[in-house]
Short mmCIF file of C-alpha atoms and ligand atoms in Angstrom, two decimals:
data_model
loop_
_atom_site.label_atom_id
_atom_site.label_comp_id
_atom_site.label_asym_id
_atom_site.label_seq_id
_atom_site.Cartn_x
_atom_site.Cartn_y
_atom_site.Cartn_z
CA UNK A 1 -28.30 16.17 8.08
CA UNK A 2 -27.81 14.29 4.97
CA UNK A 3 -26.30 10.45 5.63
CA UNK A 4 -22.68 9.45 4.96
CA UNK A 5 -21.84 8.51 1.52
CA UNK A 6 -19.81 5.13 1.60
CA UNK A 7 -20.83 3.87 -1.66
CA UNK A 8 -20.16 4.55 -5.04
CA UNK A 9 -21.24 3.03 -8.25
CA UNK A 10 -18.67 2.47 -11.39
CA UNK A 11 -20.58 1.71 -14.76
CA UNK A 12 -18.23 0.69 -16.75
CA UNK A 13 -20.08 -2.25 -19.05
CA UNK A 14 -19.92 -0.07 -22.11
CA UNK A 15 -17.56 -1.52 -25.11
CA UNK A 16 -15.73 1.18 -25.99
CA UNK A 17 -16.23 1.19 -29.51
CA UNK A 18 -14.48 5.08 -30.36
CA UNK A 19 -11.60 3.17 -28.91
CA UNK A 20 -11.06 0.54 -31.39
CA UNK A 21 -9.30 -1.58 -32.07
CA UNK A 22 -7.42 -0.96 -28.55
CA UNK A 23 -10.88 -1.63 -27.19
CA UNK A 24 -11.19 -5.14 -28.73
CA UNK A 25 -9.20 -6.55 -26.10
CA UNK A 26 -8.39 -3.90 -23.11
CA UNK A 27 -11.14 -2.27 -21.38
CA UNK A 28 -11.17 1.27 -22.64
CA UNK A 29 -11.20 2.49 -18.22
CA UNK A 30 -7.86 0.16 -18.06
CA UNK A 31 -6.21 2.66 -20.88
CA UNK A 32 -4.00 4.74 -19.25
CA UNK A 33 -3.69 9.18 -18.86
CA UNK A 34 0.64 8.70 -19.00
CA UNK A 35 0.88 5.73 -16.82
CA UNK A 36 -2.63 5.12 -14.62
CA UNK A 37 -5.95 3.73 -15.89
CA UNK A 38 -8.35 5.95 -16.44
CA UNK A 39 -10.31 3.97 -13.73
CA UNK A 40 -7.72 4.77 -11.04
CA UNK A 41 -8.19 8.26 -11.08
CA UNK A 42 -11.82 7.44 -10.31
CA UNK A 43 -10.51 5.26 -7.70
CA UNK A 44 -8.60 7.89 -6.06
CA UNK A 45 -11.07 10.35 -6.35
CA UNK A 46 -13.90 8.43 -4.76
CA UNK A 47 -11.47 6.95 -1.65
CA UNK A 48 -10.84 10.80 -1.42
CA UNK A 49 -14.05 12.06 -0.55
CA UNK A 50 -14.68 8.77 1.70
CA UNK A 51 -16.00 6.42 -0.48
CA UNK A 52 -15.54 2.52 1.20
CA UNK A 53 -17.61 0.79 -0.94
CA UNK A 54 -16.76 0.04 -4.71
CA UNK A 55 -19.14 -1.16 -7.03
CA UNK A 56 -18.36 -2.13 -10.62
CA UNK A 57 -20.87 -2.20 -12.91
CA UNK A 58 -19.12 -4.49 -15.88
CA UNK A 59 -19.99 -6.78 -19.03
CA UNK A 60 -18.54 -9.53 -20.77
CA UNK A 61 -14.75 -8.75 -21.67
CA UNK A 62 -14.03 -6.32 -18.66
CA UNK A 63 -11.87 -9.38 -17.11
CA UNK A 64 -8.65 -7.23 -17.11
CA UNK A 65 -10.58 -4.53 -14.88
CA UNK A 66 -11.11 -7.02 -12.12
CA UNK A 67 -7.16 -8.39 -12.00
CA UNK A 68 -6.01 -4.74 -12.17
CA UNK A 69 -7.35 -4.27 -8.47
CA UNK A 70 -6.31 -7.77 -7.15
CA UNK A 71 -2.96 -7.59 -5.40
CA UNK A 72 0.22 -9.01 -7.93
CA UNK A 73 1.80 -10.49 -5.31
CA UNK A 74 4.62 -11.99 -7.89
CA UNK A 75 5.50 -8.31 -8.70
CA UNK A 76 5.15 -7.09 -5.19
CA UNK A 77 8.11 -9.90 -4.19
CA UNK A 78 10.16 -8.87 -6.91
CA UNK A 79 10.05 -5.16 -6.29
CA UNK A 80 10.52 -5.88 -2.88
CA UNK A 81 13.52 -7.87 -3.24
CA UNK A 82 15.04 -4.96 -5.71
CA UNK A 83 14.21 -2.26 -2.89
CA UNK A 84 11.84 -0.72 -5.13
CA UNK A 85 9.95 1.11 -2.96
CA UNK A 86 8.81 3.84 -4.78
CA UNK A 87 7.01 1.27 -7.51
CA UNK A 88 5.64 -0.95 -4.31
CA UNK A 89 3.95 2.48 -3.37
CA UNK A 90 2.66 2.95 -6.97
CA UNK A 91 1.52 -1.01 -7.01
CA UNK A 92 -0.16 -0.55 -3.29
CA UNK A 93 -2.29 2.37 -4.27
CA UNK A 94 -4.08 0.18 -6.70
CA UNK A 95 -5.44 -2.61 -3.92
CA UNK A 96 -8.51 -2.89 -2.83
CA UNK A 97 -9.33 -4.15 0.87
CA UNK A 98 -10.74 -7.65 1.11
CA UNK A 99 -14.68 -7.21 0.87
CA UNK A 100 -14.09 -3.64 -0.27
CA UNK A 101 -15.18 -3.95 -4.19
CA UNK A 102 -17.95 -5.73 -5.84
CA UNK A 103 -18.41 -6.54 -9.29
CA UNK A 104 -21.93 -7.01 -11.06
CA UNK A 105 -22.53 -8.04 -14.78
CA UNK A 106 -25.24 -5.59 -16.61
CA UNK A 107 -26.63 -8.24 -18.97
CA UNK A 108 -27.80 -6.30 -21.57
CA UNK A 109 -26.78 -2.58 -22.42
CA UNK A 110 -29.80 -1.17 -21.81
CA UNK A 111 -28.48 2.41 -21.02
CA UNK A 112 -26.71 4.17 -17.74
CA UNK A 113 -29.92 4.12 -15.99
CA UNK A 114 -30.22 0.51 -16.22
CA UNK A 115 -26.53 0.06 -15.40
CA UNK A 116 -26.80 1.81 -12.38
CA UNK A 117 -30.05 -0.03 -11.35
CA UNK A 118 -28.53 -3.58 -12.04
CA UNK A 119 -26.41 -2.49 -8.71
CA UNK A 120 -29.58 -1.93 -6.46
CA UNK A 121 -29.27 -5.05 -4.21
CA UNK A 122 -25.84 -3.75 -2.84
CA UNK A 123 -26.71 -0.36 -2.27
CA UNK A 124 -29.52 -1.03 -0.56
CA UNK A 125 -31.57 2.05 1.46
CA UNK A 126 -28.98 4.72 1.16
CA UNK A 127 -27.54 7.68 -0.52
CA UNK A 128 -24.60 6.56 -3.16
CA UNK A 129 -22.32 8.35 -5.42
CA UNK A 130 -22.03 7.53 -9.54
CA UNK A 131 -18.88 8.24 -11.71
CA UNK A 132 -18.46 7.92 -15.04
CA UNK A 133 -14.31 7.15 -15.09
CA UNK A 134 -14.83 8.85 -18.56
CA UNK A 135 -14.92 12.18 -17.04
CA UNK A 136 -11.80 12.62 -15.71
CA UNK A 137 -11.67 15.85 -13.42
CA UNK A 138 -8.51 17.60 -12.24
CA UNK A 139 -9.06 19.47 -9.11
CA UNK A 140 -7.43 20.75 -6.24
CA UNK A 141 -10.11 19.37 -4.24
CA UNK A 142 -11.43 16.34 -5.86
CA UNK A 143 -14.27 16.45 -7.47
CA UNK A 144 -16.55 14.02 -5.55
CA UNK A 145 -15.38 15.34 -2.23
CA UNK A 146 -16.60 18.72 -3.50
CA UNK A 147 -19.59 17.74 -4.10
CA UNK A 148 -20.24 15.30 -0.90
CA UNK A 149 -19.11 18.27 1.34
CA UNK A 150 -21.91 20.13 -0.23
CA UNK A 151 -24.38 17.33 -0.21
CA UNK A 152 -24.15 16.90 3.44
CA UNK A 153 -25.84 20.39 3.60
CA UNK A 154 -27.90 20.14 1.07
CA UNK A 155 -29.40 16.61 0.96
CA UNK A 156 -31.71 15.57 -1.77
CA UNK A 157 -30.07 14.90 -4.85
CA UNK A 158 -26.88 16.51 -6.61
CA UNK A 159 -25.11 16.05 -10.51
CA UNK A 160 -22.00 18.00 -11.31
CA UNK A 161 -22.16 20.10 -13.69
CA UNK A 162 -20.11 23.09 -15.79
CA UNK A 163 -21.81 25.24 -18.64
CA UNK A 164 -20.56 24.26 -22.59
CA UNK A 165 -21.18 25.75 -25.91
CA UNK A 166 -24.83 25.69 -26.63
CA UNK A 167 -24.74 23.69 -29.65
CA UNK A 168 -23.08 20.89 -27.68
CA UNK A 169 -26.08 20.24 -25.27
CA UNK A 170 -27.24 17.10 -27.34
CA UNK A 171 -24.28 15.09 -25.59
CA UNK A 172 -25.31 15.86 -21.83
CA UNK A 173 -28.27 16.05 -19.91
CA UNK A 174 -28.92 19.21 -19.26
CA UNK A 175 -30.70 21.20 -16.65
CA UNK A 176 -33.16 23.32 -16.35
CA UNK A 177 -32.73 25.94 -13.68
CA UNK A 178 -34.47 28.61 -12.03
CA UNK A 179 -31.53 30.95 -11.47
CA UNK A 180 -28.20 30.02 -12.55
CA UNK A 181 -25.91 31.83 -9.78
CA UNK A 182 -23.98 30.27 -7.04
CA UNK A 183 -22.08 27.29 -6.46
CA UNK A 184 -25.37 25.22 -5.94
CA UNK A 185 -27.98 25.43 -8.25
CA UNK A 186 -31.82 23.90 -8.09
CA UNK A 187 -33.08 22.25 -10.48
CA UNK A 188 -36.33 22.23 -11.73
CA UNK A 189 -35.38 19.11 -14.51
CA UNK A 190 -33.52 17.23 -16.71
CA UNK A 191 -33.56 16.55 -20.27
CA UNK A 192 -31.57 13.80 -21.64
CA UNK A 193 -29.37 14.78 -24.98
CA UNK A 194 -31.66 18.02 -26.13
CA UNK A 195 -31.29 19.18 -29.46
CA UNK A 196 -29.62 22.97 -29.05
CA UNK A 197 -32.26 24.61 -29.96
CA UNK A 198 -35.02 22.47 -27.13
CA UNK A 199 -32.47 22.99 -24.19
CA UNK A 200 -33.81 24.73 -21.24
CA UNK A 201 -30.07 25.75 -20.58
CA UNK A 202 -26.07 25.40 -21.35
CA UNK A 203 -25.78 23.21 -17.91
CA UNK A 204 -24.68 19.81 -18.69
CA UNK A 205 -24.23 17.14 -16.17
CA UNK A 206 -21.23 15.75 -15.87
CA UNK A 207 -20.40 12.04 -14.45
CA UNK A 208 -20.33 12.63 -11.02
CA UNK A 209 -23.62 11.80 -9.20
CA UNK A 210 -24.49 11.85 -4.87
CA UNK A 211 -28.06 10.33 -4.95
CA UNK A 212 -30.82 9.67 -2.69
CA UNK A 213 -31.99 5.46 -3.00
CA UNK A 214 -35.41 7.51 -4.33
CA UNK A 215 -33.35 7.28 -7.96
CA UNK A 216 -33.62 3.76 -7.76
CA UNK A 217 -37.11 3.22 -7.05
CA UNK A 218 -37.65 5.57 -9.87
CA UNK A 219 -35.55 3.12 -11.86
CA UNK A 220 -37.62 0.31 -11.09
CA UNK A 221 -40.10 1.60 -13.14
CA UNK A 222 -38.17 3.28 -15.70
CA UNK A 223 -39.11 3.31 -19.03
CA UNK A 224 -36.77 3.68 -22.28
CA UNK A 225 -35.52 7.28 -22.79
CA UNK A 226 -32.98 9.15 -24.89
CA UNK A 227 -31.46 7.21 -27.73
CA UNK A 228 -34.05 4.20 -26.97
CA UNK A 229 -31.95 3.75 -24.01
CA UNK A 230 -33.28 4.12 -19.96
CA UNK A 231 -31.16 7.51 -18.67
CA UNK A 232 -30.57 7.76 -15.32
CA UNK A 233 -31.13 11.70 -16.10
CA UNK A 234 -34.95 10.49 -16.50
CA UNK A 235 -34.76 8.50 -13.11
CA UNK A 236 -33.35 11.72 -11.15
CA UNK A 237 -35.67 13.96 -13.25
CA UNK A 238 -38.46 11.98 -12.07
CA UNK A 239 -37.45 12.71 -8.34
CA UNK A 240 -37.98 16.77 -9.23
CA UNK A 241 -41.78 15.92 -10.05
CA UNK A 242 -42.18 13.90 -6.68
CA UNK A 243 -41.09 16.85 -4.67
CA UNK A 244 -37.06 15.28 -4.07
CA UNK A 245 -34.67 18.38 -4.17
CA UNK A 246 -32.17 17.99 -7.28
CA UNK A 247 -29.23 20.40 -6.77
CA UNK A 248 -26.84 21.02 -9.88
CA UNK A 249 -22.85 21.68 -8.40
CA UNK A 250 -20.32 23.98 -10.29
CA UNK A 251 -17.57 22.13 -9.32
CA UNK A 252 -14.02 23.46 -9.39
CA UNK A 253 -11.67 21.76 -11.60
CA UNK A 254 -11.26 21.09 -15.56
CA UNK A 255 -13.02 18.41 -17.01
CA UNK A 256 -11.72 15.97 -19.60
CA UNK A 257 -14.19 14.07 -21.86
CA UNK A 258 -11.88 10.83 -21.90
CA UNK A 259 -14.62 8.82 -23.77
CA UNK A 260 -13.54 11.04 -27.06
CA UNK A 261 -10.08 10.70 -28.90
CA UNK A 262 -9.28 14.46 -28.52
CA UNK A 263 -10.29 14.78 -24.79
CA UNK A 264 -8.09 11.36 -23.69
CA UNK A 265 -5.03 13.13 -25.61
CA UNK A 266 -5.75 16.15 -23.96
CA UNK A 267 -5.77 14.73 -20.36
CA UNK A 268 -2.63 13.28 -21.68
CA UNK A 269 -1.01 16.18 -21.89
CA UNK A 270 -2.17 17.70 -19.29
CA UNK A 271 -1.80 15.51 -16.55
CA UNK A 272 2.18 14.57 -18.31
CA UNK A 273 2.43 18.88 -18.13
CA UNK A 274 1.70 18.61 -13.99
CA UNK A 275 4.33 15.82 -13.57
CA UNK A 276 7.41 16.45 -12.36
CA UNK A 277 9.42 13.88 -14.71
CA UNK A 278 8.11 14.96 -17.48
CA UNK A 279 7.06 18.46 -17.62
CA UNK A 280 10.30 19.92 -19.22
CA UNK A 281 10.76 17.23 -21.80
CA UNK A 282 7.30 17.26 -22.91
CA UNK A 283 7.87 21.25 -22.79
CA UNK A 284 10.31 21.44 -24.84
CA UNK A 285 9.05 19.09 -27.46
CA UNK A 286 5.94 21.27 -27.44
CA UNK A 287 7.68 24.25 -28.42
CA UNK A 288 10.24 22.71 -30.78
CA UNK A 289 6.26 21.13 -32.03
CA UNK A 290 5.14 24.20 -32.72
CA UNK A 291 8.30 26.16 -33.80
CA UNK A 292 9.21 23.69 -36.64
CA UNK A 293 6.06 22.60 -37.26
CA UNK A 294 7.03 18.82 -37.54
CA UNK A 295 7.82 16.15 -34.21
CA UNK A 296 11.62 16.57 -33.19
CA UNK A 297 13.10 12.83 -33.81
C1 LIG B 301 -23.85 10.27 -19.81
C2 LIG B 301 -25.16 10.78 -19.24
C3 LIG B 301 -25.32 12.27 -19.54
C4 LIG B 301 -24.13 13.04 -19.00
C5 LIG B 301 -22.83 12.46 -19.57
C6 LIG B 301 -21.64 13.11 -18.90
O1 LIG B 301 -23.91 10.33 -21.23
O2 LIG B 301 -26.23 10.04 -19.81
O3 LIG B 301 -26.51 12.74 -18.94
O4 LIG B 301 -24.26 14.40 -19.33
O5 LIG B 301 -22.75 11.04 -19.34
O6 LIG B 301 -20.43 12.66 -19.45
P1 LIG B 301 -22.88 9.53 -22.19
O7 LIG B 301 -21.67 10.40 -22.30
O8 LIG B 301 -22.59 8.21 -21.52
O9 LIG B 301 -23.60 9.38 -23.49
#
């Protein structure tokens, strides 16, 4: 049996740039899907499938990121004193336990392989998880968990993964599989960003990640990949060759590319459609959108 999975890694160093100019000064994983940060909906999904651990993989100008999870105790006192206590239960979900989260600068942006590898030291000899807050996955059953559940069977090493339009494979690593039925799929590798017509299938890998510490010994070596950057896709692809099960999971949920401009406004909407307090506003401003064909005032 497979070893618990207490760990996760957050790489979040990157700057952002399809984000500016809101990215010049807030880190583009504090902007917010209605009213959390994208990051806390990678929080929540990691603490739901039993993550402990908390790793932040950052760079120079993520400061906001690290007093988002401190405790506000000024704002705590105040809501308390109000009787807010539907905001203090809001505020709580965002604090991390003494001990529980670790921050580590990548000093150069060397790529998401090298991200992941500058957090080494603190996961030491076992199996970890990766997300990419970018991805933002709504899912009955989280994501992660999903995928951990079916990792504790499987061992080895597992990516998440859904099937996209074929001329979109040069924006994932792909994989290349033996037979593509079932939940679980085997891989048998990994290309980084293949042009359409060199991809060995419509898989792409999606940022969630359960790997074996194997990935990072790979990484030690690693040489520059993809986009002259080092891929983590490499470092896992790697583990195929050296005879380390890599296991692609068609998770159940719907993705949302957050790190584009159409896929944060669609998470918008979506995730403002499943709320409560705003789902018939929003509704009916959607229909009035598209009956008129201009924004009610
Ligand atoms: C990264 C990974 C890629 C993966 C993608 C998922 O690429 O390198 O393999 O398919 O995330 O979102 P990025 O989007 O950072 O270029």
């Amino acid at each position: 049996m497979a070893r618990k999975v207490t760990k996760a890694i957050f790489p979040v160093a990157g700057l952002g740039t399809r984000f500016l100019p809101a990215t010049k000064s807030v880190p583009k994983e504090i902007m917010t899907l209605v009213d959390r940060p994208l990051v806390q909906y990678a929080i929540d999904e990691a603490r739901a499938a039993g993550i402990t651990e908390f790793i932040f993989v950052t760079s120079r100008g993520k400061s906001a990121l690290e007093d988002y999870f401190d405790h506000n105790l000024v704002l705590e006192q105040e809501l308390k004193s109000k009787g807010k206590d539907d905001l203090l239960e809001t505020l709580n979900a965002t604090n991390m336990e003494s001990g529980a989260i670790a921050y580590i600068r990548q000093h150069k942006a060397l790529g998401l392989g090298h991200a992941v590898w500058c957090a080494r030291r603190l996961i030491g000899d076992e199996p970890f998880a990766v997300m990419l807050p970018d991805d933002v996955i709504a899912a009955d059953k989280p994501c992660l968990q999903q995928m951990i559940e079916a990792y504790e069977e499987t061992g080895g090493n597992m990516v998440a993964t859904m099937e996209v339009p074929s001329n979109k494979t040069s924006s994932y690593g792909v994989l290349d599989v033996g037979e593509n039925v079932g939940t679980v799929v085997r891989a048998k590798g990994m290309v980084e960003k293949p042009k359409p017509d060199e991809a060995p299938s419509n898989l792409a890998v999606i940022g969630r990640y359960v790997l074996g510490p194997s990935v990072l010994y790979n990484l030690n070596q690693a040489k520059t990949g993809s986009g002259g950057e080092i891929q983590l896709t490499d470092a896992i692809a790697e583990d195929i060759c050296n005879g380390v099960p890599v296991f692609g999971y068609k998770f159940d949920g719907q993705r949302f590319d957050c790190g584009s401009k159409s896929g944060f406004l669609q998470a918008t909407v979506a995730f403002a459609l499943a709320r409560d307090d705003l789902r018939d506003d929003l509704n009916q401003y959607l229909q009035d959108l598209y009956a008129t064909g201009q924004a009610a005032q």
